[in-house]
PDB file of C-alpha atoms and ligand atoms in Angstrom:
ATOM      1  CA  MET L 512      81.773  92.931 108.413  1.00 60.00           C
ATOM      2  CA  SER L 513      81.036  95.294 105.524  1.00 77.00           C
ATOM      3  CA  HIS L 514      82.364  94.703 102.023  1.00 95.00           C
ATOM      4  CA  LEU L 515      84.380  97.614 100.659  1.00 98.00           C
ATOM      5  CA  GLU L 516      84.947  98.382  96.992  1.00 98.00           C
ATOM      6  CA  LEU L 517      87.040 101.356  95.913  1.00 98.00           C
ATOM      7  CA  VAL L 518      86.180 102.751  92.501  1.00 98.00           C
ATOM      8  CA  SER L 519      89.453 104.154  91.239  1.00 98.00           C
ATOM      9  CA  HIS L 520      91.610 105.423  88.426  1.00 98.00           C
ATOM     10  CA  VAL L 521      95.212 104.307  87.954  1.00 98.00           C
ATOM     11  CA  LEU L 522      96.695 107.826  88.093  1.00 98.00           C
ATOM     12  CA  CYS L 523      94.386 109.541  90.580  1.00 98.00           C
ATOM     13  CA  PRO L 524      96.211 110.983  93.629  1.00 98.00           C
ATOM     14  CA  TYR L 525      92.956 111.182  95.629  1.00 98.00           C
ATOM     15  CA  VAL L 526      92.349 107.467  95.096  1.00 98.00           C
ATOM     16  CA  GLN L 527      95.852 106.782  96.413  1.00 98.00           C
ATOM     17  CA  ARG L 528      94.977 108.472  99.718  1.00 98.00           C
ATOM     18  CA  ALA L 529      92.207 105.952 100.314  1.00 98.00           C
ATOM     19  CA  VAL L 530      94.343 102.996  99.179  1.00 98.00           C
ATOM     20  CA  ILE L 531      97.149 104.009 101.535  1.00 98.00           C
ATOM     21  CA  ALA L 532      94.717 104.419 104.446  1.00 98.00           C
ATOM     22  CA  LEU L 533      93.104 101.036 103.765  1.00 98.00           C
ATOM     23  CA  THR L 534      96.521  99.374 103.506  1.00 98.00           C
ATOM     24  CA  GLU L 535      97.854 100.995 106.664  1.00 98.00           C
ATOM     25  CA  LYS L 536      94.764  99.781 108.467  1.00 98.00           C
ATOM     26  CA  SER L 537      95.098  96.244 106.998  1.00 98.00           C
ATOM     27  CA  VAL L 538      91.524  96.413 105.736  1.00 97.00           C
ATOM     28  CA  ALA L 539      90.517  94.082 102.901  1.00 97.00           C
ATOM     29  CA  PHE L 540      88.978  95.859  99.915  1.00 98.00           C
ATOM     30  CA  ARG L 541      88.422  95.416  96.219  1.00 98.00           C
ATOM     31  CA  ARG L 542      89.756  97.999  93.785  1.00 98.00           C
ATOM     32  CA  ILE L 543      88.080  98.676  90.445  1.00 98.00           C
ATOM     33  CA  ASP L 544      89.920 101.004  88.061  1.00 98.00           C
ATOM     34  CA  ILE L 545      87.776 102.802  85.517  1.00 98.00           C
ATOM     35  CA  ASP L 546      88.608 104.860  82.435  1.00 98.00           C
ATOM     36  CA  LEU L 547      87.737 108.478  83.234  1.00 98.00           C
ATOM     37  CA  GLY L 548      87.825 109.220  79.502  1.00 97.00           C
ATOM     38  CA  ALA L 549      84.971 106.760  78.950  1.00 98.00           C
ATOM     39  CA  LYS L 550      83.093 106.584  82.230  1.00 98.00           C
ATOM     40  CA  PRO L 551      80.966 103.464  82.540  1.00 98.00           C
ATOM     41  CA  THR L 552      77.203 103.986  82.725  1.00 98.00           C
ATOM     42  CA  TRP L 553      77.053 102.289  86.130  1.00 98.00           C
ATOM     43  CA  PHE L 554      79.663 104.777  87.412  1.00 98.00           C
ATOM     44  CA  ASN L 555      77.715 107.801  86.153  1.00 98.00           C
ATOM     45  CA  ALA L 556      74.658 106.411  87.900  1.00 98.00           C
ATOM     46  CA  ILE L 557      76.317 106.283  91.338  1.00 98.00           C
ATOM     47  CA  SER L 558      78.892 109.133  91.301  1.00 98.00           C
ATOM     48  CA  PRO L 559      77.215 112.463  92.160  1.00 98.00           C
ATOM     49  CA  LEU L 560      80.261 114.521  91.084  1.00 98.00           C
ATOM     50  CA  GLY L 561      81.457 112.166  88.339  1.00 98.00           C
ATOM     51  CA  LYS L 562      84.756 111.724  90.186  1.00 98.00           C
ATOM     52  CA  VAL L 563      86.824 108.964  91.731  1.00 98.00           C
ATOM     53  CA  PRO L 564      87.392 107.761  94.361  1.00 98.00           C
ATOM     54  CA  LEU L 565      84.090 106.233  95.394  1.00 98.00           C
ATOM     55  CA  LEU L 566      83.831 103.803  98.263  1.00 98.00           C
ATOM     56  CA  ARG L 567      80.940 101.356  97.887  1.00 98.00           C
ATOM     57  CA  VAL L 568      80.127 100.083 101.352  1.00 98.00           C
ATOM     58  CA  ARG L 569      77.956  96.988 101.374  1.00 95.00           C
ATOM     59  CA  ASP L 570      76.577  96.088 104.749  1.00 87.00           C
ATOM     60  CA  GLY L 571      73.201  94.579 103.861  1.00 89.00           C
ATOM     61  CA  GLN L 572      72.309  97.601 101.746  1.00 94.00           C
ATOM     62  CA  GLU L 573      74.851  99.618  99.751  1.00 96.00           C
ATOM     63  CA  VAL L 574      76.001 103.139 100.530  1.00 98.00           C
ATOM     64  CA  VAL L 575      78.249 104.999  98.106  1.00 98.00           C
ATOM     65  CA  LEU L 576      80.693 107.465  99.658  1.00 98.00           C
ATOM     66  CA  PHE L 577      82.393 110.118  97.533  1.00 98.00           C
ATOM     67  CA  GLU L 578      85.200 112.608  98.243  1.00 98.00           C
ATOM     68  CA  SER L 579      88.523 111.191  99.427  1.00 98.00           C
ATOM     69  CA  ALA L 580      88.534 113.171 102.694  1.00 97.00           C
ATOM     70  CA  VAL L 581      85.118 111.777 103.628  1.00 98.00           C
ATOM     71  CA  ILE L 582      86.190 108.256 102.701  1.00 98.00           C
ATOM     72  CA  CYS L 583      89.374 108.491 104.758  1.00 98.00           C
ATOM     73  CA  GLU L 584      87.520 109.946 107.754  1.00 98.00           C
ATOM     74  CA  TYR L 585      84.923 107.164 107.520  1.00 98.00           C
ATOM     75  CA  LEU L 586      87.704 104.559 107.513  1.00 98.00           C
ATOM     76  CA  GLU L 587      89.282 106.332 110.454  1.00 98.00           C
ATOM     77  CA  GLU L 588      86.030 106.109 112.411  1.00 97.00           C
ATOM     78  CA  THR L 589      85.220 102.493 111.567  1.00 96.00           C
ATOM     79  CA  GLN L 590      88.500 100.632 111.090  1.00 97.00           C
ATOM     80  CA  PRO L 591      91.400  99.734 113.400  1.00 95.00           C
ATOM     81  CA  ASN L 592      94.868 101.319 113.560  1.00 97.00           C
ATOM     82  CA  PRO L 593      94.147 105.044 113.982  1.00 97.00           C
ATOM     83  CA  LEU L 594      96.009 107.240 111.512  1.00 98.00           C
ATOM     84  CA  HIS L 595      95.007 110.644 112.859  1.00 98.00           C
ATOM     85  CA  PRO L 596      96.731 112.115 115.935  1.00 98.00           C
ATOM     86  CA  ALA L 597      94.830 111.598 119.199  1.00 97.00           C
ATOM     87  CA  ALA L 598      95.014 115.256 120.269  1.00 98.00           C
ATOM     88  CA  ALA L 599      92.268 117.435 118.776  1.00 98.00           C
ATOM     89  CA  LEU L 600      94.476 120.413 117.926  1.00 98.00           C
ATOM     90  CA  GLU L 601      97.124 118.300 116.214  1.00 98.00           C
ATOM     91  CA  ARG L 602      94.377 116.382 114.370  1.00 98.00           C
ATOM     92  CA  ALA L 603      92.925 119.680 113.157  1.00 98.00           C
ATOM     93  CA  ARG L 604      96.383 120.832 112.064  1.00 98.00           C
ATOM     94  CA  HIS L 605      96.814 117.648 110.031  1.00 98.00           C
ATOM     95  CA  ARG L 606      93.393 118.149 108.413  1.00 98.00           C
ATOM     96  CA  ALA L 607      94.404 121.683 107.489  1.00 98.00           C
ATOM     97  CA  TRP L 608      97.555 120.373 105.780  1.00 98.00           C
ATOM     98  CA  ILE L 609      95.476 117.811 103.886  1.00 98.00           C
ATOM     99  CA  GLU L 610      93.608 120.827 102.453  1.00 98.00           C
ATOM    100  CA  PHE L 611      96.987 122.324 101.573  1.00 98.00           C
ATOM    101  CA  VAL L 612      97.800 119.154  99.621  1.00 98.00           C
ATOM    102  CA  SER L 613      94.549 119.416  97.645  1.00 98.00           C
ATOM    103  CA  ALA L 614      95.327 123.038  96.733  1.00 98.00           C
ATOM    104  CA  THR L 615      98.854 122.028  95.730  1.00 98.00           C
ATOM    105  CA  LEU L 616      97.503 119.230  93.532  1.00 98.00           C
ATOM    106  CA  ASN L 617      95.667 121.961  91.599  1.00 98.00           C
ATOM    107  CA  ASP L 618      98.997 123.763  91.248  1.00 98.00           C
ATOM    108  CA  VAL L 619     100.606 120.546  89.977  1.00 98.00           C
ATOM    109  CA  ALA L 620      97.928 120.358  87.278  1.00 98.00           C
ATOM    110  CA  GLY L 621      98.583 124.033  86.534  1.00 98.00           C
ATOM    111  CA  PHE L 622     102.257 123.205  86.074  1.00 98.00           C
ATOM    112  CA  TYR L 623     101.825 120.208  83.779  1.00 98.00           C
ATOM    113  CA  ASN L 624      99.147 121.986  81.707  1.00 98.00           C
ATOM    114  CA  ALA L 625     100.920 125.354  81.461  1.00 98.00           C
ATOM    115  CA  PRO L 626     101.605 126.964  78.090  1.00 98.00           C
ATOM    116  CA  PRO L 627     105.174 128.312  77.678  1.00 98.00           C
ATOM    117  CA  GLU L 628     104.337 131.858  78.815  1.00 98.00           C
ATOM    118  CA  GLN L 629     102.884 130.632  82.138  1.00 98.00           C
ATOM    119  CA  PHE L 630     105.329 127.833  82.836  1.00 98.00           C
ATOM    120  CA  GLU L 631     107.796 129.754  85.030  1.00 98.00           C
ATOM    121  CA  ALA L 632     105.019 131.272  87.163  1.00 98.00           C
ATOM    122  CA  LYS L 633     103.493 127.825  87.718  1.00 98.00           C
ATOM    123  CA  ARG L 634     106.909 126.385  88.596  1.00 98.00           C
ATOM    124  CA  GLN L 635     107.513 129.228  91.055  1.00 98.00           C
ATOM    125  CA  ARG L 636     104.105 128.651  92.651  1.00 98.00           C
ATOM    126  CA  LEU L 637     105.115 125.079  93.499  1.00 98.00           C
ATOM    127  CA  VAL L 638     108.479 126.251  94.859  1.00 98.00           C
ATOM    128  CA  GLU L 639     106.536 128.586  97.184  1.00 98.00           C
ATOM    129  CA  ARG L 640     104.254 125.763  98.298  1.00 98.00           C
ATOM    130  CA  PHE L 641     107.261 123.642  99.274  1.00 98.00           C
ATOM    131  CA  ALA L 642     108.807 126.598 101.115  1.00 98.00           C
ATOM    132  CA  TRP L 643     105.656 126.629 103.263  1.00 98.00           C
ATOM    133  CA  LEU L 644     105.875 122.885 103.819  1.00 98.00           C
ATOM    134  CA  GLU L 645     109.575 123.176 104.704  1.00 98.00           C
ATOM    135  CA  ARG L 646     108.639 125.488 107.595  1.00 98.00           C
ATOM    136  CA  HIS L 647     105.887 123.223 108.920  1.00 98.00           C
ATOM    137  CA  VAL L 648     106.982 119.623 108.367  1.00 98.00           C
ATOM    138  CA  GLY L 649     108.291 118.009 111.560  1.00 94.00           C
ATOM    139  CA  ASP L 650     111.655 116.417 112.249  1.00 94.00           C
ATOM    140  CA  GLY L 651     110.530 113.210 110.657  1.00 87.00           C
ATOM    141  CA  PRO L 652     110.506 110.685 109.544  1.00 97.00           C
ATOM    142  CA  TYR L 653     107.016 111.723 108.395  1.00 98.00           C
ATOM    143  CA  PHE L 654     104.949 114.906 108.702  1.00 98.00           C
ATOM    144  CA  ALA L 655     104.967 113.955 112.374  1.00 97.00           C
ATOM    145  CA  GLU L 656     106.773 111.074 114.053  1.00 97.00           C
ATOM    146  CA  GLN L 657     104.073 108.496 113.289  1.00 97.00           C
ATOM    147  CA  PHE L 658     102.791 107.785 109.792  1.00 98.00           C
ATOM    148  CA  SER L 659      99.365 109.451 109.611  1.00 98.00           C
ATOM    149  CA  LEU L 660      96.522 110.389 107.306  1.00 98.00           C
ATOM    150  CA  VAL L 661      98.226 113.614 106.277  1.00 98.00           C
ATOM    151  CA  ASP L 662     101.099 111.460 104.935  1.00 98.00           C
ATOM    152  CA  ALA L 663      98.598 109.453 102.880  1.00 98.00           C
ATOM    153  CA  ALA L 664      97.725 112.779 101.227  1.00 98.00           C
ATOM    154  CA  PHE L 665     101.289 114.070 100.796  1.00 98.00           C
ATOM    155  CA  ALA L 666     102.668 110.820  99.335  1.00 99.00           C
ATOM    156  CA  PRO L 667     100.685 110.890  96.047  1.00 98.00           C
ATOM    157  CA  LEU L 668     101.413 114.614  95.646  1.00 99.00           C
ATOM    158  CA  LEU L 669     105.155 114.126  96.076  1.00 98.00           C
ATOM    159  CA  ARG L 670     105.127 111.068  93.790  1.00 98.00           C
ATOM    160  CA  TYR L 671     104.457 113.401  90.809  1.00 98.00           C
ATOM    161  CA  PHE L 672     107.893 114.936  91.275  1.00 98.00           C
ATOM    162  CA  ASP L 673     109.658 111.621  90.584  1.00 98.00           C
ATOM    163  CA  SER L 674     108.244 111.872  87.063  1.00 98.00           C
ATOM    164  CA  PHE L 675     108.927 115.605  86.715  1.00 98.00           C
ATOM    165  CA  GLU L 676     112.565 114.951  87.683  1.00 97.00           C
ATOM    166  CA  ARG L 677     112.863 112.365  84.902  1.00 96.00           C
ATOM    167  CA  ILE L 678     112.071 115.219  82.493  1.00 97.00           C
ATOM    168  CA  ALA L 679     114.394 117.912  83.916  1.00 96.00           C
ATOM    169  CA  ASP L 680     115.711 119.462  87.109  1.00 97.00           C
ATOM    170  CA  PHE L 681     113.116 122.130  87.918  1.00 98.00           C
ATOM    171  CA  GLY L 682     114.678 122.957  91.296  1.00 98.00           C
ATOM    172  CA  PHE L 683     111.488 122.377  93.272  1.00 98.00           C
ATOM    173  CA  PHE L 684     113.290 121.192  96.403  1.00 98.00           C
ATOM    174  CA  ASP L 685     116.550 123.166  96.159  1.00 97.00           C
ATOM    175  CA  ASN L 686     115.696 125.142  99.300  1.00 96.00           C
ATOM    176  CA  ALA L 687     113.612 122.453 100.985  1.00 98.00           C
ATOM    177  CA  PRO L 688     115.951 119.841 102.516  1.00 98.00           C
ATOM    178  CA  LYS L 689     113.408 118.667 105.092  1.00 98.00           C
ATOM    179  CA  VAL L 690     110.793 118.173 102.384  1.00 98.00           C
ATOM    180  CA  SER L 691     113.325 116.127 100.402  1.00 98.00           C
ATOM    181  CA  THR L 692     113.961 113.857 103.394  1.00 98.00           C
ATOM    182  CA  TYR L 693     110.219 113.576 104.034  1.00 98.00           C
ATOM    183  CA  ARG L 694     109.652 112.718 100.371  1.00 98.00           C
ATOM    184  CA  ALA L 695     112.207 109.888 100.507  1.00 98.00           C
ATOM    185  CA  ALA L 696     110.620 108.450 103.679  1.00 98.00           C
ATOM    186  CA  LEU L 697     107.189 108.443 102.041  1.00 98.00           C
ATOM    187  CA  ALA L 698     108.506 106.822  98.860  1.00 98.00           C
ATOM    188  CA  ALA L 699     110.004 103.985 100.927  1.00 98.00           C
ATOM    189  CA  ARG L 700     106.738 103.190 102.741  1.00 98.00           C
ATOM    190  CA  PRO L 701     105.220  99.897 101.464  1.00 98.00           C
ATOM    191  CA  SER L 702     101.628 101.241 101.583  1.00 98.00           C
ATOM    192  CA  VAL L 703     102.700 104.164  99.399  1.00 98.00           C
ATOM    193  CA  GLN L 704     104.539 101.931  96.950  1.00 98.00           C
ATOM    194  CA  GLY L 705     101.565  99.579  96.711  1.00 98.00           C
ATOM    195  CA  ALA L 706      99.036 102.356  96.034  1.00 98.00           C
ATOM    196  CA  VAL L 707      99.913 102.426  92.334  1.00 98.00           C
ATOM    197  CA  ILE L 708     100.396  99.736  89.719  1.00 97.00           C
ATOM    198  CA  ALA L 709     103.869  98.767  88.517  1.00 96.00           C
ATOM    199  CA  ASP L 710     103.686 100.723  85.259  1.00 97.00           C
ATOM    200  CA  TYR L 711     102.385 103.910  86.924  1.00 98.00           C
ATOM    201  CA  PRO L 712     105.529 105.925  85.946  1.00 97.00           C
ATOM    202  CA  ALA L 713     105.135 104.970  82.272  1.00 97.00           C
ATOM    203  CA  ARG L 714     101.414 105.725  82.340  1.00 98.00           C
ATOM    204  CA  LEU L 715     101.931 109.091  83.998  1.00 98.00           C
ATOM    205  CA  MET L 716     104.637 109.991  81.500  1.00 98.00           C
ATOM    206  CA  ALA L 717     102.312 109.055  78.618  1.00 97.00           C
ATOM    207  CA  PHE L 718      99.596 111.229  80.194  1.00 98.00           C
ATOM    208  CA  LEU L 719     102.007 114.179  80.537  1.00 98.00           C
ATOM    209  CA  LEU L 720     103.171 113.742  76.964  1.00 97.00           C
ATOM    210  CA  ARG L 721      99.585 114.011  75.692  1.00 96.00           C
ATOM    211  CA  ARG L 722      99.032 117.422  77.333  1.00 97.00           C
ATOM    212  CA  PRO L 723      99.134 120.438  75.003  1.00 97.00           C
ATOM    213  CA  SER L 724     101.674 121.977  77.398  1.00 98.00           C
ATOM    214  CA  HIS L 725     105.171 123.363  77.637  1.00 98.00           C
ATOM    215  CA  LEU L 726     106.160 120.464  79.887  1.00 98.00           C
ATOM    216  CA  ALA L 727     105.242 117.945  77.185  1.00 97.00           C
ATOM    217  CA  THR L 728     107.701 119.601  74.810  1.00 97.00           C
ATOM    218  CA  LEU L 729     110.492 119.045  77.344  1.00 97.00           C
ATOM    219  CA  ILE L 730     109.956 115.298  77.659  1.00 95.00           C
ATOM    220  CA  PRO L 731     112.997 113.608  76.152  1.00 83.00           C
ATOM    221  CA  ALA L 732     112.552 110.476  74.057  1.00 76.00           C
ATOM    222  CA  ARG L 733     114.191 108.302  76.746  1.00 65.00           C
ATOM    223  CA  ALA L 734     111.655 109.429  79.393  1.00 71.00           C
ATOM    224  CA  ALA L 735     108.661 108.951  77.087  1.00 67.00           C
TER     225      ALA L 735
HETATM  226  N1  GSH E1629      87.840 116.457  95.819  1.00 67.41           N
HETATM  227  C1  GSH E1629      87.844 115.162  95.207  1.00 67.41           C
HETATM  228  C2  GSH E1629      88.734 115.208  93.976  1.00 67.41           C
HETATM  229  C3  GSH E1629      88.696 113.892  93.205  1.00 67.41           C
HETATM  230  C4  GSH E1629      89.138 114.108  91.761  1.00 67.41           C
HETATM  231  O1  GSH E1629      89.412 115.249  91.310  1.00 67.41           O
HETATM  232  N2  GSH E1629      89.192 113.005  91.011  1.00 67.41           N
HETATM  233  C5  GSH E1629      89.517 113.115  89.602  1.00 67.41           C
HETATM  234  C6  GSH E1629      90.586 112.127  89.193  1.00 67.41           C
HETATM  235  S1  GSH E1629      92.091 112.391  90.100  1.00 67.41           S
HETATM  236  C7  GSH E1629      88.289 112.766  88.806  1.00 67.41           C
HETATM  237  O2  GSH E1629      87.631 111.798  89.080  1.00 67.41           O
HETATM  238  N3  GSH E1629      87.974 113.584  87.807  1.00 67.41           N
HETATM  239  C8  GSH E1629      86.820 113.375  86.987  1.00 67.41           C
HETATM  240  C9  GSH E1629      87.067 113.540  85.555  1.00 67.41           C
HETATM  241  O3  GSH E1629      88.235 113.548  85.163  1.00 67.41           O
HETATM  242  O4  GSH E1629      86.106 113.611  84.804  1.00 67.41           O
HETATM  243  C10 GSH E1629      88.336 114.105  96.200  1.00 67.41           C
HETATM  244  O5  GSH E1629      89.082 114.480  97.118  1.00 67.41           O
HETATM  245  O6  GSH E1629      87.944 112.939  96.095  1.00 67.41           O
END
């Protein structure tokens, strides 16, 4: 059996996808969190894009996989408990929505980095993203009936909004009741809960507070 080590960062949503997939598949792995602000030399030597997650697969020799989608697909092909739908078209649809999540993660960064004059446009962009999701998410409890790889991508994205809601009510889900229900189901899933450390909310809030952004100016003392 190969030895799996996931090179990670405590706040990274892409890392969480791999952790959730590994957990759902009951696969043993070792997690190493690094500081992306001071990347270790050994990390720079093995990470072609300088990004986490990396999956170091040791099976005699070592192979380093990068890119969360590739890592999750590799786990899907080699480990038990399939997380993708069996039907090719539905599987492709789920992969497409995983791409949607990655694009929306860029919009989340746009929102938490926005200067005051861009803040409303960035907020509106996220509202539009969730309007799209509202039209395409299934009747639950997850994106489809069974928990799947697309949920492992959506869960870390939606987790950000727990922290945003501690700052203020930005109305992201006002017209997205199905997304709200989906979000609650994901938050209750043990693999999702276990994908971050206990003080993740405090660490994320500290990260948001350090941004030279409009959002940082809205963070009340109690949330910080
Ligand atoms: N497309 C990549 C994105 C991974 C990514 O952006 N990781 C961030 C942390 S969440 C990173 O390592 N950034 C490098 C840096 O901050 O220097 C994936 O899906 O794995």
